[in-house]
XYZ file of N, CA and C in Angstrom:
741
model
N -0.314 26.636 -10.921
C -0.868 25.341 -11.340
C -0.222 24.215 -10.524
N -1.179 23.520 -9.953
C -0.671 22.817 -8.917
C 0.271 21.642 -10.108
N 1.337 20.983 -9.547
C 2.619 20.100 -10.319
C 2.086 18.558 -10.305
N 2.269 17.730 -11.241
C 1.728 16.612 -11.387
C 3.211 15.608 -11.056
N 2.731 14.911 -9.913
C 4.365 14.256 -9.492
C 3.874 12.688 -10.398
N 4.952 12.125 -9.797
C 5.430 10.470 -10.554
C 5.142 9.850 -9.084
N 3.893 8.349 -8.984
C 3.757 8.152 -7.466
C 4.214 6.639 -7.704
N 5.059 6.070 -6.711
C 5.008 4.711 -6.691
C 3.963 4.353 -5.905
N 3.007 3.622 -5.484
C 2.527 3.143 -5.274
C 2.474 1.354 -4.696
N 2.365 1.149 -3.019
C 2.097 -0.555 -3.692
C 1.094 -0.905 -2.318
N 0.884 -2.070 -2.699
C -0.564 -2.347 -2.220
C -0.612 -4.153 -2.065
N -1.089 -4.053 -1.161
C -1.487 -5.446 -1.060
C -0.960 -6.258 0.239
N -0.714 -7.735 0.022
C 0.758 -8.432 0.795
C 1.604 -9.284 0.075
N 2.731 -8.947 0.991
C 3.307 -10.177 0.057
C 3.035 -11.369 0.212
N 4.236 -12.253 -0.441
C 3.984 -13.936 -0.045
C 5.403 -14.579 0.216
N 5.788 -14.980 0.409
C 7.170 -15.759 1.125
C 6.656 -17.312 0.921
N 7.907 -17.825 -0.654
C 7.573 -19.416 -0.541
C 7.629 -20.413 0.477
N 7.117 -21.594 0.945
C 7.451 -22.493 1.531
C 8.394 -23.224 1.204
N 7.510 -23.698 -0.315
C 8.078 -24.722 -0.818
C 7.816 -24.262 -2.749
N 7.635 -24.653 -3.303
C 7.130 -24.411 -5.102
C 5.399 -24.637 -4.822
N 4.851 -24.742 -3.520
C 3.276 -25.049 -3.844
C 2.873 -24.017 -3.091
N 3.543 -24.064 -1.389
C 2.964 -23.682 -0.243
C 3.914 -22.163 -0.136
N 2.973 -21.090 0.488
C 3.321 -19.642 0.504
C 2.872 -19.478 2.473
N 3.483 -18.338 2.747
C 3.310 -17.729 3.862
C 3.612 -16.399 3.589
N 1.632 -16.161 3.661
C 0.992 -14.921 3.426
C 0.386 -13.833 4.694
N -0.157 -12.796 4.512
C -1.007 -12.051 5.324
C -2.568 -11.655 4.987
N -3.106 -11.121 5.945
C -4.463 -10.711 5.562
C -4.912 -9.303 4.621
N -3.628 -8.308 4.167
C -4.159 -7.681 3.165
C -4.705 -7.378 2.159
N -5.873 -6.903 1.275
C -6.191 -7.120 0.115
C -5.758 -5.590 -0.081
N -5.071 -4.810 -0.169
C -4.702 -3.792 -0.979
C -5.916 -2.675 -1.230
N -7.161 -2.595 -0.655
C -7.748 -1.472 -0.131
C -8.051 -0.386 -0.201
N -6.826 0.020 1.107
C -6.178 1.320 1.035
C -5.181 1.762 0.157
N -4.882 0.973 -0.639
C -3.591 1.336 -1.888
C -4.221 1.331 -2.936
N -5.266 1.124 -3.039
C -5.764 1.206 -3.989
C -6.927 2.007 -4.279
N -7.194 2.463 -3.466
C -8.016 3.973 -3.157
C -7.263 5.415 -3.350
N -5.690 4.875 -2.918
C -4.968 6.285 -2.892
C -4.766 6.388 -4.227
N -4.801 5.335 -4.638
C -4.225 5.359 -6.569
C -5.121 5.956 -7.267
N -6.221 5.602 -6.965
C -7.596 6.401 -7.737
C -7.741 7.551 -7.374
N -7.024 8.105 -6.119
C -7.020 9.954 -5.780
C -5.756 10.569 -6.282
N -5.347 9.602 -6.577
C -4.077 10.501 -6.982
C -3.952 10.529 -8.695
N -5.151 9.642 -9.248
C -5.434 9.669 -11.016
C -6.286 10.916 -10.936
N -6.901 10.594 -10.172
C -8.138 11.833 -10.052
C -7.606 13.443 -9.852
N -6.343 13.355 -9.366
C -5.470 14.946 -9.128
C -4.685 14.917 -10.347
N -4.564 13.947 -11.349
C -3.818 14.553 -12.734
C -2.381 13.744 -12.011
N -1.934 12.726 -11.300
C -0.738 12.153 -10.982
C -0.461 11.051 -11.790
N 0.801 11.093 -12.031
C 1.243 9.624 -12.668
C 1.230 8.008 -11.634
N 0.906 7.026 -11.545
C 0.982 6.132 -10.748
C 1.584 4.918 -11.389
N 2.768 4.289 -10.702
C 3.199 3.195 -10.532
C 2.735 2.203 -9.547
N 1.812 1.054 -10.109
C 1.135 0.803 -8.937
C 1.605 -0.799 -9.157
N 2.404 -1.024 -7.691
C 2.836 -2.390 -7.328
C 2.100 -3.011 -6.662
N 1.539 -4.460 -7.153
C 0.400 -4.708 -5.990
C 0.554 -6.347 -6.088
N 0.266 -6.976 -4.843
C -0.101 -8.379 -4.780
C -0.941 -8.929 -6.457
N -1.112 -10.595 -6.846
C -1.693 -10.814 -7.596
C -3.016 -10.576 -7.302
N -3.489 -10.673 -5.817
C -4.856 -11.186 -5.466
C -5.501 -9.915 -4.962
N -4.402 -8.617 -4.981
C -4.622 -7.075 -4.413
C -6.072 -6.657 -5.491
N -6.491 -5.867 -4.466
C -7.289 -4.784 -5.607
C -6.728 -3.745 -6.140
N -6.900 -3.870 -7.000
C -6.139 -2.394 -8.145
C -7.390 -1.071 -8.532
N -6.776 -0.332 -8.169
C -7.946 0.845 -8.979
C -8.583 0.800 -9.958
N -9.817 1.302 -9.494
C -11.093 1.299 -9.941
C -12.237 0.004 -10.270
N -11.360 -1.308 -9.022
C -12.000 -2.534 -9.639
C -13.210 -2.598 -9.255
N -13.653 -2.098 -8.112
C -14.835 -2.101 -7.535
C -16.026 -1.390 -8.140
N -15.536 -0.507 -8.655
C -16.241 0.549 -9.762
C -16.943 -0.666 -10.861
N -15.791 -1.368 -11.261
C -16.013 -2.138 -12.211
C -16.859 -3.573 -12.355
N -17.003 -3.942 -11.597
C -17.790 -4.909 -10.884
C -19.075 -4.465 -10.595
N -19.442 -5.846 -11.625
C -20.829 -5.802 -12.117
C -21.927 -6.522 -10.686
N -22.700 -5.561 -10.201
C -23.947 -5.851 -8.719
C -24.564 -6.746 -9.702
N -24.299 -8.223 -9.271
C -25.778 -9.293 -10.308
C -27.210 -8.768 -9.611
N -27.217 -8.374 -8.500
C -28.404 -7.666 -8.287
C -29.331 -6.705 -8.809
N -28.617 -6.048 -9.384
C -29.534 -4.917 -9.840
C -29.417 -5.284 -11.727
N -30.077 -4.302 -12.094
C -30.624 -4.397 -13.496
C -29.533 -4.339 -13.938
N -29.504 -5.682 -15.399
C -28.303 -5.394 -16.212
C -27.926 -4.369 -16.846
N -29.075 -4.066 -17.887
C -28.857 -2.868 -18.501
C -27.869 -1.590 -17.792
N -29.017 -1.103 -16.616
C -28.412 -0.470 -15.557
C -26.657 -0.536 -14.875
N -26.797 -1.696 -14.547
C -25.333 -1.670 -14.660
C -24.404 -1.575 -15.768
N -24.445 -2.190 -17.360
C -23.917 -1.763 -18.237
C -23.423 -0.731 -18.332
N -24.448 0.323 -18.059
C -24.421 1.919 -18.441
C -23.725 2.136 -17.506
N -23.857 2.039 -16.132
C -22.911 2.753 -15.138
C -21.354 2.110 -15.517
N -21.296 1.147 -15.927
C -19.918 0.271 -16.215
C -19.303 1.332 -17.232
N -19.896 1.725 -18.534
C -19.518 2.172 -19.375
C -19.397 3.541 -19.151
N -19.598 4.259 -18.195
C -19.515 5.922 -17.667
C -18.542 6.093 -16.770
N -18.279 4.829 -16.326
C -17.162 4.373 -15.123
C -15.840 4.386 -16.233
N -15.625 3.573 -17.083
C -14.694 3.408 -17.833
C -14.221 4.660 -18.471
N -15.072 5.836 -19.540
C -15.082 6.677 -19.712
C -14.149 7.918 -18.525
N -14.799 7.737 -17.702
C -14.186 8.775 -16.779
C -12.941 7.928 -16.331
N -12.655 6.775 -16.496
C -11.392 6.765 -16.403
C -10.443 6.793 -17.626
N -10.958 6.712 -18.758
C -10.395 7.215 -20.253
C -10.006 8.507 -19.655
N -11.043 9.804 -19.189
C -10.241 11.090 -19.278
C -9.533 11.571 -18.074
N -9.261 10.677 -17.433
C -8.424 11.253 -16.282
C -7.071 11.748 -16.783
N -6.699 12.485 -15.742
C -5.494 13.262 -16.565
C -4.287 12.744 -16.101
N -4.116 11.847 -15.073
C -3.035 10.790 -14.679
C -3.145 9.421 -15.353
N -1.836 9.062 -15.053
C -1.511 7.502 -15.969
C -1.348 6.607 -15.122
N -1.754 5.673 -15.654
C -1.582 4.345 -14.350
C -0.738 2.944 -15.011
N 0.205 2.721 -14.466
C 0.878 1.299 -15.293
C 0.908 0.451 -13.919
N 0.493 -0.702 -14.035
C 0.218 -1.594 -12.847
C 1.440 -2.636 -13.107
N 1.944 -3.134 -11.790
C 3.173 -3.778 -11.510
C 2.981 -4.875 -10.883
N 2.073 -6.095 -11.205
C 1.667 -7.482 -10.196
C 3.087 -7.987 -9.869
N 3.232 -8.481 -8.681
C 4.400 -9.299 -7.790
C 3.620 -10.383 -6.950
N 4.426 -11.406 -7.449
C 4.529 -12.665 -7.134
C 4.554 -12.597 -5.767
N 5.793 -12.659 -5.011
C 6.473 -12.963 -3.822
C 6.918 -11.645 -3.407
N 7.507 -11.823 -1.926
C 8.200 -10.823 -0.916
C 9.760 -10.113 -2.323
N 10.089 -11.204 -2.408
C 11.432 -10.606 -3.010
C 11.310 -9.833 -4.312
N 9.935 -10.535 -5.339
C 9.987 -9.805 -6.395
C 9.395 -7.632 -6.589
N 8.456 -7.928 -5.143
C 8.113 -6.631 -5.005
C 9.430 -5.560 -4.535
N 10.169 -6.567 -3.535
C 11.234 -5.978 -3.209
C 11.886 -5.229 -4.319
N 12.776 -5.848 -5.460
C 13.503 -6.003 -6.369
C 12.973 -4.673 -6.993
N 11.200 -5.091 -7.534
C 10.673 -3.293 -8.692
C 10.011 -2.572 -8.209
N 9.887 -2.809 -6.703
C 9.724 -1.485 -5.680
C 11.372 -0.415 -5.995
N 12.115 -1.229 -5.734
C 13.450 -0.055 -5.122
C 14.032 -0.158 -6.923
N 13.457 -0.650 -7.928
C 14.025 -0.233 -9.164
C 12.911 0.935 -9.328
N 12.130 1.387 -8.853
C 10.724 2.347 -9.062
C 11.435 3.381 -8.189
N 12.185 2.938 -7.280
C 12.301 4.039 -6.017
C 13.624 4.818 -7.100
N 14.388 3.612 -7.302
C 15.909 4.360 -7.922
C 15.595 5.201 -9.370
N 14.515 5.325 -9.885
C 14.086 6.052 -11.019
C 14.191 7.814 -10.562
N 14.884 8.401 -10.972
C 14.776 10.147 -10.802
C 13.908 10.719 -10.986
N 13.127 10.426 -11.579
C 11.923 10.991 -11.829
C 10.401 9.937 -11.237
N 10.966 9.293 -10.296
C 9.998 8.528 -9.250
C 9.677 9.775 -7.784
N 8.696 10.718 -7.804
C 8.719 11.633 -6.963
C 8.281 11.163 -5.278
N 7.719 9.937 -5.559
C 6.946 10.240 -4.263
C 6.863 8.362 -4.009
N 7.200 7.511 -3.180
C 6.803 6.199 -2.692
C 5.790 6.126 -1.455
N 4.592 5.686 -2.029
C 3.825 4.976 -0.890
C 3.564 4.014 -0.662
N 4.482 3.100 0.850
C 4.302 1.813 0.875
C 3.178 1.239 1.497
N 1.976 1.395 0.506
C 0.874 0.617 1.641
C 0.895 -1.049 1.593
N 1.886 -1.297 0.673
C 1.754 -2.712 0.952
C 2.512 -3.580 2.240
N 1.179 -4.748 2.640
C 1.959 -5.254 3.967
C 2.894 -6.286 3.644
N 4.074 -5.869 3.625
C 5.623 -6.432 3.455
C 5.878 -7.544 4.640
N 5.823 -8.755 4.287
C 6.245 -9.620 5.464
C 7.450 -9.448 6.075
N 7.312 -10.044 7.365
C 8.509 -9.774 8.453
C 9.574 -10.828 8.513
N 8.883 -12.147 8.431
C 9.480 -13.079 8.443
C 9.407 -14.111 7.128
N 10.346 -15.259 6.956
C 9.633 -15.833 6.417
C 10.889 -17.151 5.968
N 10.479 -18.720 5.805
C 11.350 -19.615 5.677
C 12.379 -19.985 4.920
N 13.039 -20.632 4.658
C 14.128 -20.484 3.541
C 13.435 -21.352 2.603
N 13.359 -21.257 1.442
C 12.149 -21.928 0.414
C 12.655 -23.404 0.468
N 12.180 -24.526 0.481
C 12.712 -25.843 0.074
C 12.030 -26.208 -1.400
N 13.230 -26.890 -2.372
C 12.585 -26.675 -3.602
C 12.004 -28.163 -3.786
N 10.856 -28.247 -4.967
C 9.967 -29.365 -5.089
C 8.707 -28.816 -4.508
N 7.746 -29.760 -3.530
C 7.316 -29.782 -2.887
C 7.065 -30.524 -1.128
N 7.239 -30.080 -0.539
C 7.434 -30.936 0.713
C 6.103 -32.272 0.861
N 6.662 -33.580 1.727
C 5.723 -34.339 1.065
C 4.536 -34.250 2.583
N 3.545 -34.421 2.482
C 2.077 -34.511 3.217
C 2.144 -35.316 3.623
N 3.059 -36.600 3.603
C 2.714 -37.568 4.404
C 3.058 -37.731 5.723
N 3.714 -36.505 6.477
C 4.512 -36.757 7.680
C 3.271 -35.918 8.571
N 3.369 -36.569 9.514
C 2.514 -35.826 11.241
C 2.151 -34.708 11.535
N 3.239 -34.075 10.807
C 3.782 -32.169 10.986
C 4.508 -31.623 10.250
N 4.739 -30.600 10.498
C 5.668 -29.734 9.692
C 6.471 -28.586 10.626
N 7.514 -28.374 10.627
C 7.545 -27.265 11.417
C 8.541 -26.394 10.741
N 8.535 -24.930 10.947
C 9.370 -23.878 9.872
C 10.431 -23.189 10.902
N 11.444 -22.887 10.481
C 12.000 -21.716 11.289
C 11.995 -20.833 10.133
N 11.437 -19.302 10.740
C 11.466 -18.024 10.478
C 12.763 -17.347 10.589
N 13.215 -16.579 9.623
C 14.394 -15.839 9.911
C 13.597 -14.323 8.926
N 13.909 -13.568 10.351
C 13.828 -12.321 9.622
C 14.016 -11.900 7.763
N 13.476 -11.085 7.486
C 13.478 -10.413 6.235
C 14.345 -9.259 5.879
N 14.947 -8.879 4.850
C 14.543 -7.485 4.608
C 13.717 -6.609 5.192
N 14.185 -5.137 5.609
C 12.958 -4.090 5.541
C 13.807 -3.415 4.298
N 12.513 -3.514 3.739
C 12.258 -2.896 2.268
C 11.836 -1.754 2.477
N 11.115 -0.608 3.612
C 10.974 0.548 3.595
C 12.568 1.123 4.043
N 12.926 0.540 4.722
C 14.780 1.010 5.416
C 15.159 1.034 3.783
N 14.966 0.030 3.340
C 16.287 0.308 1.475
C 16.101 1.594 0.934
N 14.662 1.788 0.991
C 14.171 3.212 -0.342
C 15.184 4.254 -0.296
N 15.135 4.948 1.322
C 15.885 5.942 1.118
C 17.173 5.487 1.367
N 18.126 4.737 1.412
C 19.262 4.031 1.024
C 19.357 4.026 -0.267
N 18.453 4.157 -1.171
C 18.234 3.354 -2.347
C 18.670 5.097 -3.414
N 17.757 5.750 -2.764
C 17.184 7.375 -3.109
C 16.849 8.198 -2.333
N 18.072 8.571 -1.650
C 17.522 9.723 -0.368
C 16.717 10.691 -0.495
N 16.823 11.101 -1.687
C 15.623 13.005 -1.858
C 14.313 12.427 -2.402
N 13.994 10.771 -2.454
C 12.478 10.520 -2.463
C 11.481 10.917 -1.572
N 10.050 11.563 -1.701
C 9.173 11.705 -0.721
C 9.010 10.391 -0.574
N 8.972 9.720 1.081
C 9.069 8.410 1.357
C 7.233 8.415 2.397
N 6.415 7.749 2.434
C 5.348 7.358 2.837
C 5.316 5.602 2.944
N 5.148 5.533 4.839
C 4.847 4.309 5.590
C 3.675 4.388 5.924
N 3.139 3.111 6.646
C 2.120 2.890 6.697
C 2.281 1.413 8.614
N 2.177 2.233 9.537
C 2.187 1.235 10.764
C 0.768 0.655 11.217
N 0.710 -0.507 11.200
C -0.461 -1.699 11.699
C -0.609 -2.036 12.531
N -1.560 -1.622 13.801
C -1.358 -2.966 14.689
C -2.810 -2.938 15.292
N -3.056 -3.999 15.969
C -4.831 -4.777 16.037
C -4.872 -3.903 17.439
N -6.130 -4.583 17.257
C -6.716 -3.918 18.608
C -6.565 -4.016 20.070
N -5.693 -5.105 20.071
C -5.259 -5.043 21.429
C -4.491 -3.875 22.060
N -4.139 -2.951 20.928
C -3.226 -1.852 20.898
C -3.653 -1.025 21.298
N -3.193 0.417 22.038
C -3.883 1.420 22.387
C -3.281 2.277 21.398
N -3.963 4.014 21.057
C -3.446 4.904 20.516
C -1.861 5.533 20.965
N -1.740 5.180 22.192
C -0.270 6.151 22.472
C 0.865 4.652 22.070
N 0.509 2.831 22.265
C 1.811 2.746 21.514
C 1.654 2.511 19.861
N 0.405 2.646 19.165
C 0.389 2.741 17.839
C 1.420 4.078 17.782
N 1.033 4.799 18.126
C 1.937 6.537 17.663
C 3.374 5.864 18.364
N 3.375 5.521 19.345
C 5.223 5.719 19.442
C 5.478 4.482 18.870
N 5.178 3.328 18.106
C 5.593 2.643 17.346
C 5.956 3.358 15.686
N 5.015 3.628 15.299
C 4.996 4.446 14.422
C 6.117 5.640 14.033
N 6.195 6.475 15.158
C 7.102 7.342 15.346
C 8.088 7.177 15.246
N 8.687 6.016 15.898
C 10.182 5.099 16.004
C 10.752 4.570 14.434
N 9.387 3.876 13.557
C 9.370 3.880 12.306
C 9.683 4.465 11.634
N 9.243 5.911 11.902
C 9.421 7.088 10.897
C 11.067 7.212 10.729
N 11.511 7.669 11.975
C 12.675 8.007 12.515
C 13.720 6.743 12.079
N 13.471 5.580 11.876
C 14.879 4.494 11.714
C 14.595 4.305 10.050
N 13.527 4.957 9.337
C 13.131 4.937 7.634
C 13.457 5.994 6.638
N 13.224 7.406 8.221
C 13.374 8.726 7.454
C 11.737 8.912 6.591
N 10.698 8.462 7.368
C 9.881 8.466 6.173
C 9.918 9.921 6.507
N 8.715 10.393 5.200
C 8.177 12.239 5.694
C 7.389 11.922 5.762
N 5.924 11.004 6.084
C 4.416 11.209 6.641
C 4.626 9.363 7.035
N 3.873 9.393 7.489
C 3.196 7.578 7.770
C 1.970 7.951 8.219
N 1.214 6.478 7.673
C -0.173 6.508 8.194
C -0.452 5.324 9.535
N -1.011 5.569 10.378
C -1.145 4.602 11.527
C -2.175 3.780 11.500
N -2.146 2.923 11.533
C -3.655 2.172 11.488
C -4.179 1.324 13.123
N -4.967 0.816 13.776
C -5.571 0.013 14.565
C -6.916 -0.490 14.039
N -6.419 -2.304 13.942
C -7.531 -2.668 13.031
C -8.488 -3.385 14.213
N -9.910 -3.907 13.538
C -10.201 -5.140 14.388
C -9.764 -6.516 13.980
N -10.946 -7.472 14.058
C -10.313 -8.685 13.911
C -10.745 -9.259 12.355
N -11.485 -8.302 11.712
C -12.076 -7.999 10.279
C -11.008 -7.478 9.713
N -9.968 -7.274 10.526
C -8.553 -6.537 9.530
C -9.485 -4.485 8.963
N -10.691 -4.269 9.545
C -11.444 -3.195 9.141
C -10.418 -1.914 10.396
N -9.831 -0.780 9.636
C -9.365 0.322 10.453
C -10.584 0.559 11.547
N -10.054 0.260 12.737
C -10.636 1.301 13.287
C -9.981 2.897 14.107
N -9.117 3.047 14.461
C -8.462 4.336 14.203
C -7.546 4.178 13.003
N -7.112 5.356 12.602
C -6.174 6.072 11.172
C -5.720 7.603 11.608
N -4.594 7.570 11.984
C -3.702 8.765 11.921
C -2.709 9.149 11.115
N -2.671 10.140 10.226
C -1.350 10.773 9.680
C -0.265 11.485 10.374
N 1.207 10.825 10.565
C 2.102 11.731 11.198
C 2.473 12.279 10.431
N 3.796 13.155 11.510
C 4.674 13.849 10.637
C 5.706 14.025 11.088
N 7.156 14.433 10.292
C 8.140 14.118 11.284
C 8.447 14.809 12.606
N 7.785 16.125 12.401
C 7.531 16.931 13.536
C 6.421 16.463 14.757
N 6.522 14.974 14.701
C 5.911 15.228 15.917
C 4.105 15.067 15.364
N 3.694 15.868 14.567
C 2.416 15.646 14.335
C 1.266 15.166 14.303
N 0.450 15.275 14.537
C -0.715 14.063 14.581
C -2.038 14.426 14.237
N -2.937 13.952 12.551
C -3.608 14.242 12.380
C -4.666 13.190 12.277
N -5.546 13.035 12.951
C -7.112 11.931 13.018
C -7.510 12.037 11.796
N -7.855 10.793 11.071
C -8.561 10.274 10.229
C -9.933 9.980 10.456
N -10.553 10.501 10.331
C -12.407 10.213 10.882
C -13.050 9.280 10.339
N -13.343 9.027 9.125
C -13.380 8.439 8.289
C -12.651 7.264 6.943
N -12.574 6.436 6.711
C -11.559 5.764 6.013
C -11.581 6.038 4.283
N -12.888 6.735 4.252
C -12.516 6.905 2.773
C -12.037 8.183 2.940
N -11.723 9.319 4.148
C -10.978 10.457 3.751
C -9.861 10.497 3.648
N -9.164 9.327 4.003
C -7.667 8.737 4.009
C -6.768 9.606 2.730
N -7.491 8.967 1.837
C -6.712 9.290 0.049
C -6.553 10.975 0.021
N -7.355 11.376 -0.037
C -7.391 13.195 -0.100
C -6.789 13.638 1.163
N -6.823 13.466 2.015
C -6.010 13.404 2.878
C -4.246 14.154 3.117
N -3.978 12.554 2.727
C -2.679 12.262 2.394
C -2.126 12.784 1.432
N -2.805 12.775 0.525
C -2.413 13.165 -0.491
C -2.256 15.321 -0.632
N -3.383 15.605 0.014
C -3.022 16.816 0.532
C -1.779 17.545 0.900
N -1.271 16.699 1.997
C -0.392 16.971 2.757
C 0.540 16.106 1.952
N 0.760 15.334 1.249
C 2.434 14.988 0.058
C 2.627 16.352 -0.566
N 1.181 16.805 -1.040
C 1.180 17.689 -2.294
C 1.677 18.991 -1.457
N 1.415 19.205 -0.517
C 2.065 20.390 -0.019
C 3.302 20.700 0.306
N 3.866 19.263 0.941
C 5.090 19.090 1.587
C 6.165 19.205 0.375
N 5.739 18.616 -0.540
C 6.619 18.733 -1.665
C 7.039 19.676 -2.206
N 5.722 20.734 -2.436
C 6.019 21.797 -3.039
C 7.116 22.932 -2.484
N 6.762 22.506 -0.812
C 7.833 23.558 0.000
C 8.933 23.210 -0.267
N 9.129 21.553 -0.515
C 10.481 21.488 -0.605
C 11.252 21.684 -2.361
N 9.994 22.126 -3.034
C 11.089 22.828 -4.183
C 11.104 24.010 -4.154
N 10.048 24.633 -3.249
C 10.612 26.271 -3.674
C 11.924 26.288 -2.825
């Protein structure tokens, strides 16, 4: 009987204050994290799912009513939608975060849990970001200008945090990029995180994947053809990797 793990989950982006009004954000809406969450309810998994306020969370799209088509019609599909997520055999407790630091903080309290089996960071974690000034800064001046000082990497803490976690990254980069330095960026990732899989992405300017590869620490490299095969996928290959490593 295949084993039902404990998944952290997070999704979305963060936000890094300016000021108490103004944020410095990214273009993620949580997506792909939120697709894996619904494959991994759907395999009987527990999910901890950390996500932006403005992220999509599982099954919202399901849930969302087409004003186009017939009400009735949609009712009913709404209410068969809900149902099948009544009997799923995984649990889902959702974790909204404010800012960069607060995801930080109940990401790695999720990671330091013993019975947290598996972290997937699909959320895009900012790189940089200003030192907050408190109030609000005033609008009446010409300009504004910020200095950036590096962040935290919050995927480097996890296994600092909890070394025998299954650890899952996730590397981004646009299209100006080719496939060989997405993979040796990626690769380099793996290796300074310790993850055991990452997913690679090359987006366009729609932020829409257009390549998706799964590594591995060996070197590996498996094509994603499709973006909704992502979730089963991945999740495949956690579920396997894991198991070898308890027998």
């Amino acid at each position: 009987m295949k084993q039902s793990l404990n998944l952290a989950v997070s999704s979305g982006g963060t936000a890094v204050f300016i000021d108490d009004v103004r944020i410095l954000t990214n273009r993620s809406k949580g997506t792909t994290g939120a697709f894996i969450a619904e494959a991994a309810l759907r395999r009987g998994h527990n999910v901890d799912y950390v996500h932006a306020g403005n992220a999509r969370v599982p099954f919202e799209k399901d849930l969302r009513v087409n004003v186009g088509n017939d009400i009735e019609e949609e009712l009913e599909r709404i209410r068969s939608v809900i149902e099948e997520i009544r009997a799923l055999p995984g649990s889902l407790k959702k974790h909204p975060v404010q800012d960069f630091f607060a995801y930080r903080d109940r990401l790695l309290q999720l990671v330091g849990r013993p019975d947290t089996d598996v972290a997937i960071l699909a959320m895009a974690a900012s790189d940089y970001g200003p030192k907050k000034v408190e109030g609000k800064i005033s609008s009446d001046g010409n300009g504004l200008d910020l200095r950036l000082h590096a962040l935290p990497k919050i995927i480097t803490e996890v296994k600092q945090t909890r070394g025998d976690i299954f650890l899952v990254g996730f590397k981004l980069l646009t299209e100006d990029a080719d496939r060989e330095k997405l993979l040796r960026k990626a690769f380099t990732s793996m290796q300074r995180d310790g993850q055991d899989l990452a997913v690679a992405n090359i987006v366009d300017e729609h932020f829409t994947p257009k390549e998706t590869y799964i590594l591995t620490p060996q070197q590996g490299v498996m094509e994603v053809a499709k973006r909704k095969d992502l979730p089963d996928m991945l999740l495949d290959e956690i579920e396997k990797r894991v198991e070898q490593a308890h027998n």
